[in-house]
PDB file of C-alpha atoms and ligand atoms in Angstrom:
ATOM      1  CA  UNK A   1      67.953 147.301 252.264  1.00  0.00           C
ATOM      2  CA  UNK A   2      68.856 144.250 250.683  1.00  0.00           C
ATOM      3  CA  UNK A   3      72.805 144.610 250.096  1.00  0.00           C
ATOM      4  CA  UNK A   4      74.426 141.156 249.850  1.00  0.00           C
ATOM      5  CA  UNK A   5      72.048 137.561 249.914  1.00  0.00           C
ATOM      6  CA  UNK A   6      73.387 134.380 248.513  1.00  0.00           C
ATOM      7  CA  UNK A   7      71.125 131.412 248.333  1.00  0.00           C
ATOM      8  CA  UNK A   8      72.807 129.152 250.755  1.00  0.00           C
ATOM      9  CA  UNK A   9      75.083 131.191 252.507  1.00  0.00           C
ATOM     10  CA  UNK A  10      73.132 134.230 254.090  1.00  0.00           C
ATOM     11  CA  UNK A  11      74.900 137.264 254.654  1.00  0.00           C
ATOM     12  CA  UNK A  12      72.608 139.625 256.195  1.00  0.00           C
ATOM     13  CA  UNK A  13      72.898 143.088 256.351  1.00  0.00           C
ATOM     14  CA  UNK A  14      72.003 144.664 259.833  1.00  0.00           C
ATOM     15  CA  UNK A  15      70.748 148.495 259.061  1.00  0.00           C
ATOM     16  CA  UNK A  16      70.674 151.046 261.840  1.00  0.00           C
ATOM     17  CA  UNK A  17      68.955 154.722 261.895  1.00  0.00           C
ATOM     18  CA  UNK A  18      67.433 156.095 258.440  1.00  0.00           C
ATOM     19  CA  UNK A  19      69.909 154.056 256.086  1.00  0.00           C
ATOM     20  CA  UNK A  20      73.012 155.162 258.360  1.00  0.00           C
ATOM     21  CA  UNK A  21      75.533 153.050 259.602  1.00  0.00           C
ATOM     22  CA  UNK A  22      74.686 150.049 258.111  1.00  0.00           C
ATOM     23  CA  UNK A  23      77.180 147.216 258.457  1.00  0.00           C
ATOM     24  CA  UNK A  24      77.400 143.624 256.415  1.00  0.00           C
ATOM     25  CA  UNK A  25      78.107 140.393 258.077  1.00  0.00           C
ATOM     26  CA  UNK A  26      81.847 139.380 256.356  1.00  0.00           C
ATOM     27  CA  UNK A  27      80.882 135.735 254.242  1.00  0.00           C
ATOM     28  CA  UNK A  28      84.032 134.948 255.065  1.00  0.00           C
ATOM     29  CA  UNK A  29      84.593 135.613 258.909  1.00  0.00           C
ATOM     30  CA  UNK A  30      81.066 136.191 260.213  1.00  0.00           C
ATOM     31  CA  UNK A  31      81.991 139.661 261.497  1.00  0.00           C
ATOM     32  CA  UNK A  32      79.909 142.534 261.231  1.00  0.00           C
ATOM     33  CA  UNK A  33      82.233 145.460 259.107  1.00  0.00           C
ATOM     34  CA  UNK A  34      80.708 149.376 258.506  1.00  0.00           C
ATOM     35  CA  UNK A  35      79.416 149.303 254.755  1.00  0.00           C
ATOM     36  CA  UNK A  36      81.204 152.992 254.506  1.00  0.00           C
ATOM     37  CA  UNK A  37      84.758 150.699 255.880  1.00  0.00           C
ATOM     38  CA  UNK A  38      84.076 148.258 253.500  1.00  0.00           C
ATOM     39  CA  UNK A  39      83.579 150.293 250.652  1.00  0.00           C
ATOM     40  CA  UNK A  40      87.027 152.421 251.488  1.00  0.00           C
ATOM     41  CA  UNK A  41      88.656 149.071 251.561  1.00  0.00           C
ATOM     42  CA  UNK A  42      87.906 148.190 247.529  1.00  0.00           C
ATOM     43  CA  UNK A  43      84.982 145.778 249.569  1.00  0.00           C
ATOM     44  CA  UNK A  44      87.583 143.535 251.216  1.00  0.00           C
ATOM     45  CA  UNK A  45      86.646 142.563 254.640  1.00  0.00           C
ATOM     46  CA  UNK A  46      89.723 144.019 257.277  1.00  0.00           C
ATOM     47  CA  UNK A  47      89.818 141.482 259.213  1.00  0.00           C
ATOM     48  CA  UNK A  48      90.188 138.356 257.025  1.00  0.00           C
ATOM     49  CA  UNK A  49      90.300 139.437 253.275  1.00  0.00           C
ATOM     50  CA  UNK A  50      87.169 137.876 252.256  1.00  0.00           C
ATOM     51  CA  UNK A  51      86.258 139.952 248.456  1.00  0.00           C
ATOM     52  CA  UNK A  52      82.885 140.945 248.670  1.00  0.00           C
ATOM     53  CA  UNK A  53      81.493 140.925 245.257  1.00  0.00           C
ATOM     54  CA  UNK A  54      81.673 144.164 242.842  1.00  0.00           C
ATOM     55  CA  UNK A  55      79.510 145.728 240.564  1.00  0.00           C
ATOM     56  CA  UNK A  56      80.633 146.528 237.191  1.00  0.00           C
ATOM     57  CA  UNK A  57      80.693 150.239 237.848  1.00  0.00           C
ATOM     58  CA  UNK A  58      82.766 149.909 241.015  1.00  0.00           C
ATOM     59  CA  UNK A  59      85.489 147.665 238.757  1.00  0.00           C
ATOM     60  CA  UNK A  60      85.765 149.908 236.419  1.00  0.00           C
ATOM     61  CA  UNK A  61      86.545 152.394 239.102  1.00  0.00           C
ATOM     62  CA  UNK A  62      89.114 150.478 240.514  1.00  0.00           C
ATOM     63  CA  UNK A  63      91.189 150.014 237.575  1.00  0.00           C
ATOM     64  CA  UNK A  64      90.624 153.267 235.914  1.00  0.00           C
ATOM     65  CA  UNK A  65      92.294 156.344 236.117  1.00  0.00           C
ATOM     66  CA  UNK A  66      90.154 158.615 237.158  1.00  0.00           C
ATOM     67  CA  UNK A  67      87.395 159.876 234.920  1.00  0.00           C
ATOM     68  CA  UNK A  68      89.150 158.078 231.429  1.00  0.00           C
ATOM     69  CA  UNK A  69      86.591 155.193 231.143  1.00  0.00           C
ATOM     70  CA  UNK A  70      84.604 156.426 227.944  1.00  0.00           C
ATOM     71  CA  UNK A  71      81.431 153.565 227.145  1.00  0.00           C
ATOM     72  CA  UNK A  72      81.999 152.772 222.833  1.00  0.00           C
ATOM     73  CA  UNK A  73      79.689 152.079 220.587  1.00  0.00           C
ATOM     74  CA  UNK A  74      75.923 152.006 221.252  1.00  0.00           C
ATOM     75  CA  UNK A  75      74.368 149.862 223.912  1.00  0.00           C
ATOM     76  CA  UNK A  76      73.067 146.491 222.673  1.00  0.00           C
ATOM     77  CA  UNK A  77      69.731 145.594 225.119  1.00  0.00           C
ATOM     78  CA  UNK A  78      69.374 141.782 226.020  1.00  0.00           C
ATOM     79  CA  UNK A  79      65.791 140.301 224.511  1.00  0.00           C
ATOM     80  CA  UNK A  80      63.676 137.600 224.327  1.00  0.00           C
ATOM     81  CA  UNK A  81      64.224 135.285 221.182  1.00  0.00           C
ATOM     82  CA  UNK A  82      62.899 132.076 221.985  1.00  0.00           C
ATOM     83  CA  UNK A  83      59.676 133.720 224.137  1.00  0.00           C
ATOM     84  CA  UNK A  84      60.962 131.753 226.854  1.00  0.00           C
ATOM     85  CA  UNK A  85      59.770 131.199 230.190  1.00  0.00           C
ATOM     86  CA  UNK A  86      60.513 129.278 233.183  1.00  0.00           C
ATOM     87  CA  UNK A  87      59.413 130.565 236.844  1.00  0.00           C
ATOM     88  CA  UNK A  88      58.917 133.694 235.145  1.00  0.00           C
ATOM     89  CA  UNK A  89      58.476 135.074 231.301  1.00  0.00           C
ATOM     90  CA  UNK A  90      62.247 136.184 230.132  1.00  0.00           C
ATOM     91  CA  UNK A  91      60.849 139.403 228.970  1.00  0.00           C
ATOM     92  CA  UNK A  92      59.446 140.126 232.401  1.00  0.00           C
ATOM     93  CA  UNK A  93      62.719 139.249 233.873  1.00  0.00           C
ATOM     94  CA  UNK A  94      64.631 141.574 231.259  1.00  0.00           C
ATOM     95  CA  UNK A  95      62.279 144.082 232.659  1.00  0.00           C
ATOM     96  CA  UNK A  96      63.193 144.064 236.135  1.00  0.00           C
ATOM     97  CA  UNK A  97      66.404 143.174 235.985  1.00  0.00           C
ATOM     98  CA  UNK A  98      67.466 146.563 233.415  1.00  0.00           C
ATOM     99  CA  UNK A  99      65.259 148.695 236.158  1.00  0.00           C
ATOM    100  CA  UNK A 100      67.567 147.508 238.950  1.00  0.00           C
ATOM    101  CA  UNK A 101      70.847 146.860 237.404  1.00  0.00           C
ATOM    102  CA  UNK A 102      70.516 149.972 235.061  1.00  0.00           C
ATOM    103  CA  UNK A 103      72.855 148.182 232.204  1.00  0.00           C
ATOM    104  CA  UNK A 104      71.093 147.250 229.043  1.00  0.00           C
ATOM    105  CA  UNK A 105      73.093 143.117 229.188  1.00  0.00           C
ATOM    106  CA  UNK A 106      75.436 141.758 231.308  1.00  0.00           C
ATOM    107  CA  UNK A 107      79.104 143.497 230.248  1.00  0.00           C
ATOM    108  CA  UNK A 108      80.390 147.017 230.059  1.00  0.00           C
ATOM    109  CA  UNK A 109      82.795 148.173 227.535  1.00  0.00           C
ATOM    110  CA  UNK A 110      84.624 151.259 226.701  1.00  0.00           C
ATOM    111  CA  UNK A 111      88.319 152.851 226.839  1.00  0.00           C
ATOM    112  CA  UNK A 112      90.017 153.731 229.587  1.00  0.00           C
ATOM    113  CA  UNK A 113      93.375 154.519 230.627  1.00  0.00           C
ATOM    114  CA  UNK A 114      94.820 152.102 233.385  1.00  0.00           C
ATOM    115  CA  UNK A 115      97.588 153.904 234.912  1.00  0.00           C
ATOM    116  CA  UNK A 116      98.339 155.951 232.213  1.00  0.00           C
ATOM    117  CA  UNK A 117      97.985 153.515 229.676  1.00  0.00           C
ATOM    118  CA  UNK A 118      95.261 153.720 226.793  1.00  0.00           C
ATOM    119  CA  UNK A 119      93.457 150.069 226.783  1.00  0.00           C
ATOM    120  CA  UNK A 120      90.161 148.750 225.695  1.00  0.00           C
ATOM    121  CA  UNK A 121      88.077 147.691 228.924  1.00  0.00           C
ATOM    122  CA  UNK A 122      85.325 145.124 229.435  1.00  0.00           C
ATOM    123  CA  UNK A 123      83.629 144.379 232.255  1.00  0.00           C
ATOM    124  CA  UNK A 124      81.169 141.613 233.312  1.00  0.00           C
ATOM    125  CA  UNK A 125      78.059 143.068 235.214  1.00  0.00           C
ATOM    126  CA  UNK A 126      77.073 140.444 237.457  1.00  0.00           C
ATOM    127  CA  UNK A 127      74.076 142.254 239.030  1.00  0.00           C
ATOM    128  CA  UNK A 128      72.647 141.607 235.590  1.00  0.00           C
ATOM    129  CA  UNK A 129      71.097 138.046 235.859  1.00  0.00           C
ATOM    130  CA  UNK A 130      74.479 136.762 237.050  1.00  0.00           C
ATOM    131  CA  UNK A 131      76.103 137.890 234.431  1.00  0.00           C
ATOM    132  CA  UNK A 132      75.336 135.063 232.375  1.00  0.00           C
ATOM    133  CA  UNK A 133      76.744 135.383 228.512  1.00  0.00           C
ATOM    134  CA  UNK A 134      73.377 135.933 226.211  1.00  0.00           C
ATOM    135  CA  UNK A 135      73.643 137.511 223.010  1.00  0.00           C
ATOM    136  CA  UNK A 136      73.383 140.955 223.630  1.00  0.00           C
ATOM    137  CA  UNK A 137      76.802 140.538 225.974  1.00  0.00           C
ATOM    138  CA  UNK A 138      78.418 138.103 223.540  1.00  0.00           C
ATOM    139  CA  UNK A 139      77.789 140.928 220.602  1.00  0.00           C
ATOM    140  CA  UNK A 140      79.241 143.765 222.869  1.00  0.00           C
ATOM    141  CA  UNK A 141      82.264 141.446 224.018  1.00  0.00           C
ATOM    142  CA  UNK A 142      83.330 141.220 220.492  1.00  0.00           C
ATOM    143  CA  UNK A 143      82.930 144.687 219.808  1.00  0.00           C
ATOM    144  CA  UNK A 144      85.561 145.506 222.651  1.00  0.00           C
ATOM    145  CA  UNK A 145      87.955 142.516 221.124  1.00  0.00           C
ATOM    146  CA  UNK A 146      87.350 144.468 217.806  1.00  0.00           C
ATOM    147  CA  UNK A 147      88.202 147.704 218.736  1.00  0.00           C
ATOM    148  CA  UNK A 148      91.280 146.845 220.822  1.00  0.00           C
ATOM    149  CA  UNK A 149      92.321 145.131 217.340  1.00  0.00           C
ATOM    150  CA  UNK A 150      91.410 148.345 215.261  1.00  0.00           C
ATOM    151  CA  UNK A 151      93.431 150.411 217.592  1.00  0.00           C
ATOM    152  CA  UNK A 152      96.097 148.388 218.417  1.00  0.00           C
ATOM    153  CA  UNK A 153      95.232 148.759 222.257  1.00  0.00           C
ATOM    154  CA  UNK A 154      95.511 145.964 224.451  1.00  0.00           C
ATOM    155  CA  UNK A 155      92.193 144.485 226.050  1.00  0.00           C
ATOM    156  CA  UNK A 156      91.313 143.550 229.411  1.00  0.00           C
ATOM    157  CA  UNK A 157      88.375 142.427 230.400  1.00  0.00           C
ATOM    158  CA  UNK A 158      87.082 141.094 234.160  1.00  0.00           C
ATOM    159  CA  UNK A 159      84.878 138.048 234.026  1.00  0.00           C
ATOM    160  CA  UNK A 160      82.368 137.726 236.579  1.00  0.00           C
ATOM    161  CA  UNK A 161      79.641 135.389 235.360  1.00  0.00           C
ATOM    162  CA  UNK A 162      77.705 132.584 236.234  1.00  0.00           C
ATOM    163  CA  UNK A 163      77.819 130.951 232.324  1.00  0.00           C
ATOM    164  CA  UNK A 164      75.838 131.186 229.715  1.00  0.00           C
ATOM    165  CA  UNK A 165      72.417 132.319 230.016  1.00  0.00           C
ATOM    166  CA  UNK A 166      69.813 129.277 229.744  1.00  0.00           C
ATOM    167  CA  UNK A 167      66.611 131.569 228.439  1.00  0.00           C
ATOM    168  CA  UNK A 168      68.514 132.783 225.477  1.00  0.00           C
ATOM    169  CA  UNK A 169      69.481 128.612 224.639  1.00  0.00           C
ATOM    170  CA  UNK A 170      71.697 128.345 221.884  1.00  0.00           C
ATOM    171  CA  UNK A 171      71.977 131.636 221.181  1.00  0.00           C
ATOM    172  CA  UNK A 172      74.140 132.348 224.386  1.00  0.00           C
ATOM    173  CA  UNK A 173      76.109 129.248 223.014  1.00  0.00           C
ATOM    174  CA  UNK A 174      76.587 130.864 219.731  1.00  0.00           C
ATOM    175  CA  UNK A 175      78.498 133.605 221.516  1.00  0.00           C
ATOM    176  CA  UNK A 176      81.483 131.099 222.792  1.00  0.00           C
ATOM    177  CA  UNK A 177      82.580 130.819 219.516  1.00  0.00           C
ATOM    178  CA  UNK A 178      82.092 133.920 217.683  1.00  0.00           C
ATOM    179  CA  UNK A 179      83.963 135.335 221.041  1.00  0.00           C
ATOM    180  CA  UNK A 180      86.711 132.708 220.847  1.00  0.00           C
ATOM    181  CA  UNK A 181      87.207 133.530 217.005  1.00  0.00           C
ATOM    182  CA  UNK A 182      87.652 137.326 217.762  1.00  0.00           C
ATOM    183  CA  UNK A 183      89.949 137.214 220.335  1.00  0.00           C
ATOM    184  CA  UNK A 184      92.120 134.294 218.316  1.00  0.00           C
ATOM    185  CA  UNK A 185      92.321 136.905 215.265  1.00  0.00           C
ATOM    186  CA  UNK A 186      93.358 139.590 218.098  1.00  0.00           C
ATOM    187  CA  UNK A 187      96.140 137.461 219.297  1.00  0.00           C
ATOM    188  CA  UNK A 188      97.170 136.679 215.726  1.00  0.00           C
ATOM    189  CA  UNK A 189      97.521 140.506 215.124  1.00  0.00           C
ATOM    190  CA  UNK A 190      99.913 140.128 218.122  1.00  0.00           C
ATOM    191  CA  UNK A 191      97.218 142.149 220.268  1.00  0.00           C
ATOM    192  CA  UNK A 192      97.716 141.264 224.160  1.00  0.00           C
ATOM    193  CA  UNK A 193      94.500 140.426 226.319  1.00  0.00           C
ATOM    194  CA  UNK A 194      94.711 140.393 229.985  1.00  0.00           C
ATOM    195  CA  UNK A 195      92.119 138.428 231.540  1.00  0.00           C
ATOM    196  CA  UNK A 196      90.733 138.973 235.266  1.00  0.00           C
ATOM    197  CA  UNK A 197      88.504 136.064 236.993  1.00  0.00           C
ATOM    198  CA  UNK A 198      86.564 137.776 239.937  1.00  0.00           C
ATOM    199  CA  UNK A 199      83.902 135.561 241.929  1.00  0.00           C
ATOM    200  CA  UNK A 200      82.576 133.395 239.785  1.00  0.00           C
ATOM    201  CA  UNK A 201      83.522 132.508 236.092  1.00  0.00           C
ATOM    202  CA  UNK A 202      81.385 129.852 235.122  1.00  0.00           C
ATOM    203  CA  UNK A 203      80.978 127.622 231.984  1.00  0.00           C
ATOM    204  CA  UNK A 204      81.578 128.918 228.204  1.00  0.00           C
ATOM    205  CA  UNK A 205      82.252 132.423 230.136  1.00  0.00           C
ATOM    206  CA  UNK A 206      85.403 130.494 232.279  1.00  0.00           C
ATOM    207  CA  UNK A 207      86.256 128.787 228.696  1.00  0.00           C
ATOM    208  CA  UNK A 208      86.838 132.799 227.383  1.00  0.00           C
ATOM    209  CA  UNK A 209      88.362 133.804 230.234  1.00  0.00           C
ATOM    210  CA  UNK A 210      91.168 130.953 229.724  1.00  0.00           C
ATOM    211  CA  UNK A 211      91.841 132.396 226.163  1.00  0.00           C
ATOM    212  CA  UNK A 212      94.168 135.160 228.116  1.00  0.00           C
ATOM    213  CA  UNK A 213      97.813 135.702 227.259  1.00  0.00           C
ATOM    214  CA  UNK A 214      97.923 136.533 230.907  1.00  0.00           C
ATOM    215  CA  UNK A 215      95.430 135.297 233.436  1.00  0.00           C
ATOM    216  CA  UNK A 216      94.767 136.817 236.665  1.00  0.00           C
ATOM    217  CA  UNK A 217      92.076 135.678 239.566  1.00  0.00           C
ATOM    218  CA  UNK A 218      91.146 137.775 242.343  1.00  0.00           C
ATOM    219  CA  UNK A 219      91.709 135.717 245.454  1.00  0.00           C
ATOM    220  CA  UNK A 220      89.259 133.173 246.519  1.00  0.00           C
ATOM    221  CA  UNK A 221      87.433 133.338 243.384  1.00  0.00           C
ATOM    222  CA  UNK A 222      85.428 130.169 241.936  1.00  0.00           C
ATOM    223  CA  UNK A 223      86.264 129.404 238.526  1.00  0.00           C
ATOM    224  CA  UNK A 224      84.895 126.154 236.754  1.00  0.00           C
ATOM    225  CA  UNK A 225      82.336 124.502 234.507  1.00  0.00           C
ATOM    226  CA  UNK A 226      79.612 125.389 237.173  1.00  0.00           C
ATOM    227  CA  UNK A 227      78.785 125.915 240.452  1.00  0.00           C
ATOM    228  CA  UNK A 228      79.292 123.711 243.760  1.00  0.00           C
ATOM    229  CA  UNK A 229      75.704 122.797 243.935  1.00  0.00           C
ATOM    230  CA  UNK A 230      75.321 121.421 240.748  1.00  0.00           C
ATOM    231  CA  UNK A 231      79.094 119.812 240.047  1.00  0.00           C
ATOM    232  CA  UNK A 232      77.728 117.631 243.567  1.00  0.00           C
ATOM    233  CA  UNK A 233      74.030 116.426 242.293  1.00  0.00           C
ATOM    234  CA  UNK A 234      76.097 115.601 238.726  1.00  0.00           C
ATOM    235  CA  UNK A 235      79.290 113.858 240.554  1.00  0.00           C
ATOM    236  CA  UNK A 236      76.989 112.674 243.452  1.00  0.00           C
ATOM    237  CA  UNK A 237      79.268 113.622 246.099  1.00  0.00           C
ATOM    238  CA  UNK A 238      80.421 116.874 247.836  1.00  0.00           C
ATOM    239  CA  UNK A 239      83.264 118.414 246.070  1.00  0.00           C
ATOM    240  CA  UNK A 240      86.002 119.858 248.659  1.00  0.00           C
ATOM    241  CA  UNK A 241      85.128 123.557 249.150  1.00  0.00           C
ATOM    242  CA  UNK A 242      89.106 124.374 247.474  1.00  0.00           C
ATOM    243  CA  UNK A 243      88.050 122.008 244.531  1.00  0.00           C
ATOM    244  CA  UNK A 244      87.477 124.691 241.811  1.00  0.00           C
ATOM    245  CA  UNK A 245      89.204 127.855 243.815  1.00  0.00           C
ATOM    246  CA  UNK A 246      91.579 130.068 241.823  1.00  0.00           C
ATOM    247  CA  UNK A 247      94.217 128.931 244.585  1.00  0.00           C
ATOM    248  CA  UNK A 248      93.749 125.446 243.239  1.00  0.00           C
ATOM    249  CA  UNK A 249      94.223 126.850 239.835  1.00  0.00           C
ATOM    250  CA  UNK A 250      97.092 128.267 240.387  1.00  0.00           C
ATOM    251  CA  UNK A 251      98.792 125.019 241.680  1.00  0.00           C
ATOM    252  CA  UNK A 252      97.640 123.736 238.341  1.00  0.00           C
ATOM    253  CA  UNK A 253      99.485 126.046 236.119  1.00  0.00           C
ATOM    254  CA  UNK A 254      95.983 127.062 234.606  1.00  0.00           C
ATOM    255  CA  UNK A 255      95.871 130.780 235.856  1.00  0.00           C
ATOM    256  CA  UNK A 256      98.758 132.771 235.883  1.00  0.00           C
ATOM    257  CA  UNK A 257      98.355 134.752 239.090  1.00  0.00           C
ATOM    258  CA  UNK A 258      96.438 135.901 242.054  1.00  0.00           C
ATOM    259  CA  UNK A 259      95.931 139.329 243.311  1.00  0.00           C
ATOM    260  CA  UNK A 260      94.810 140.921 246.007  1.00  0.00           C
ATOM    261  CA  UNK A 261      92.119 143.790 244.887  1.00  0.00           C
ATOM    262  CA  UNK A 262      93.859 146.791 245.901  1.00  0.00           C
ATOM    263  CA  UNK A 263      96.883 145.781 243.980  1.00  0.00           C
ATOM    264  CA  UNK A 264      95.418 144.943 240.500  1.00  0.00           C
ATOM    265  CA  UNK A 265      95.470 148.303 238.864  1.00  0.00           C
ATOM    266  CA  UNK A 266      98.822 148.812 239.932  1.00  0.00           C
ATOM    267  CA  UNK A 267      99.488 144.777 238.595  1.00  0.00           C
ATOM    268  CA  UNK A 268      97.495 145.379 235.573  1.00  0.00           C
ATOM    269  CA  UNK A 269      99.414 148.411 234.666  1.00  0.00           C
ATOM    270  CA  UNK A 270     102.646 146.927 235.128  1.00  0.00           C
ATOM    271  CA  UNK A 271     101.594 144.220 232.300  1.00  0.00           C
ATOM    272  CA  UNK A 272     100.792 147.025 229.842  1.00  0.00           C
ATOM    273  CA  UNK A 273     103.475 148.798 230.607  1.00  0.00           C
ATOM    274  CA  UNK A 274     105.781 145.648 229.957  1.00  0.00           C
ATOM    275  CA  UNK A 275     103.455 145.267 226.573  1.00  0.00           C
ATOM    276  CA  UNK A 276     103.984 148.647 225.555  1.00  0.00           C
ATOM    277  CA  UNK A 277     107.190 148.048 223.990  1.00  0.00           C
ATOM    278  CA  UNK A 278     105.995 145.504 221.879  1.00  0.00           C
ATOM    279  CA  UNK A 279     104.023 147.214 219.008  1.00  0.00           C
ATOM    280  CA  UNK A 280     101.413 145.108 217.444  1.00  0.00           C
TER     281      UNK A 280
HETATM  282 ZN1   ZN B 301      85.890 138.713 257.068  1.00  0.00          ZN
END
């Protein structure tokens, strides 16, 4: 069972008996932790904090009351354009990747109620090819923007992609700006959009992300214009390991907070609570 592998850093998962008992090896302390303990614990490790990674589903869980999230509109399904193909044919890749991740692109949206409070939801599905930004998602992220506009809800979406996606070329770029241009005509209407970095928000996905009124990473999260690997072969040199955390961020002024997972809903809900006496 193949539960958490990251290129460089390996974190293995050591399975005992017929699926039973498995544990993960912690990314961040090296200790082995019981999948069913980790999963009770919103997939922060016990003994040091490290945030394992979520899916979308599990997100939408945690911020959720229970049983409000309702999925709007009709799902948009990520395809090939440009015919593209690198290591392997997009379309193959499309393929796979809808069979395993079961979401038709790379974001989830719908309305929910976050303690209590009615509020358009997006989520970033990062099993889906890292949830890079291709059309498909960019199309579905406006629909959210739109809808919290139409029904004067506030939005909040969690960001949890690796940039835009390179098969899909400049149409992924496209979506920057028709994103950027929805949520500025949300703001304008005096709509509020809370915006949650969880491990990683890359590229033109980070550059959304930043559009929040309020901006909130999860703790240790990576947030920049890419990844470690390929900020060193640009800059030619190893970047410190804090260079682009949300910690560092923070310092910065860029982000406006960081929470700890099992305090976000309750954090979120305080915000739109606060917002809820100011009527857009
Ligand atoms: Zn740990």
């Amino acid at each position: 069972m193949d539960i958490f592998r990251r290129k460089n850093k390996i974190v293995v998962p050591v399975i005992k008996g017929n699926g039973e008992n498995v544990k993960v090896r912690c990314n961040g302390c090296g200790r082995l932790i019981e999948y069913e303990e980790l999963k009770k614990n919103f997939k922060v490790c016990p003994y040091c904090g490290y945030h394992f990674r979520m899916s979308a589903a599990e997100n939408i869980a945690l911020l959720s009351d229970k049983g409000t999230f309702e999925e709007i509109g009709e799902p948009i399904h990520s395809v090939d354009v440009l015919n593209f193909t690198d290591t392997v044919p997009y379309k193959e890749r499309l393929k796979k990747i809808k069979e395993v991740a079961k979401v038709p692109n790379a974001i989830l949206i719908g309305k929910s109620k976050i303690q209590s409070m009615e509020t358009a939801l997006g989520v970033f599905s990062f099993e889906f090819l890292s949830g890079t930004l291709g059309a498909a998602t960019g199309e579905r992220l406006t629909e959210i923007i739109e809808f919290a506009q139409k029904n004067k809800l506030p939005l909040v979406v969690v960001f949890s992609s690796a940039g835009e996606r390179i098969q899909e070329s400049i149409f992924s770029l496209l979506q920057v700006a028709k994103v950027i241009s929805a949520i500025e005509q949300y703001k304008n209407s005096g709509g509020l959009f809370v915006s949650i970095l969880a491990n990683p928000v890359l590229g033109g996905v980070a550059s959304i992300a930043m559009a929040g009124n309020i901006i909130i990473a999860e703790k240790n999260s990576y947030i920049g214009l890419s990844g470690p690997r390929i900020s060193e072969q640009v800059m030619k040199k190893a970047l410190s390991k804090e260079a682009q955390k949300a910690e560092n961020l923070l310092k910065a002024g860029m982000i406006d907070a960081i929470c700890e997972r099992h305090k976000l809903k309750e954090c979120v809900g305080f915000i739109l609570k606060s917002y809820n006496r100011w009527a857009i």
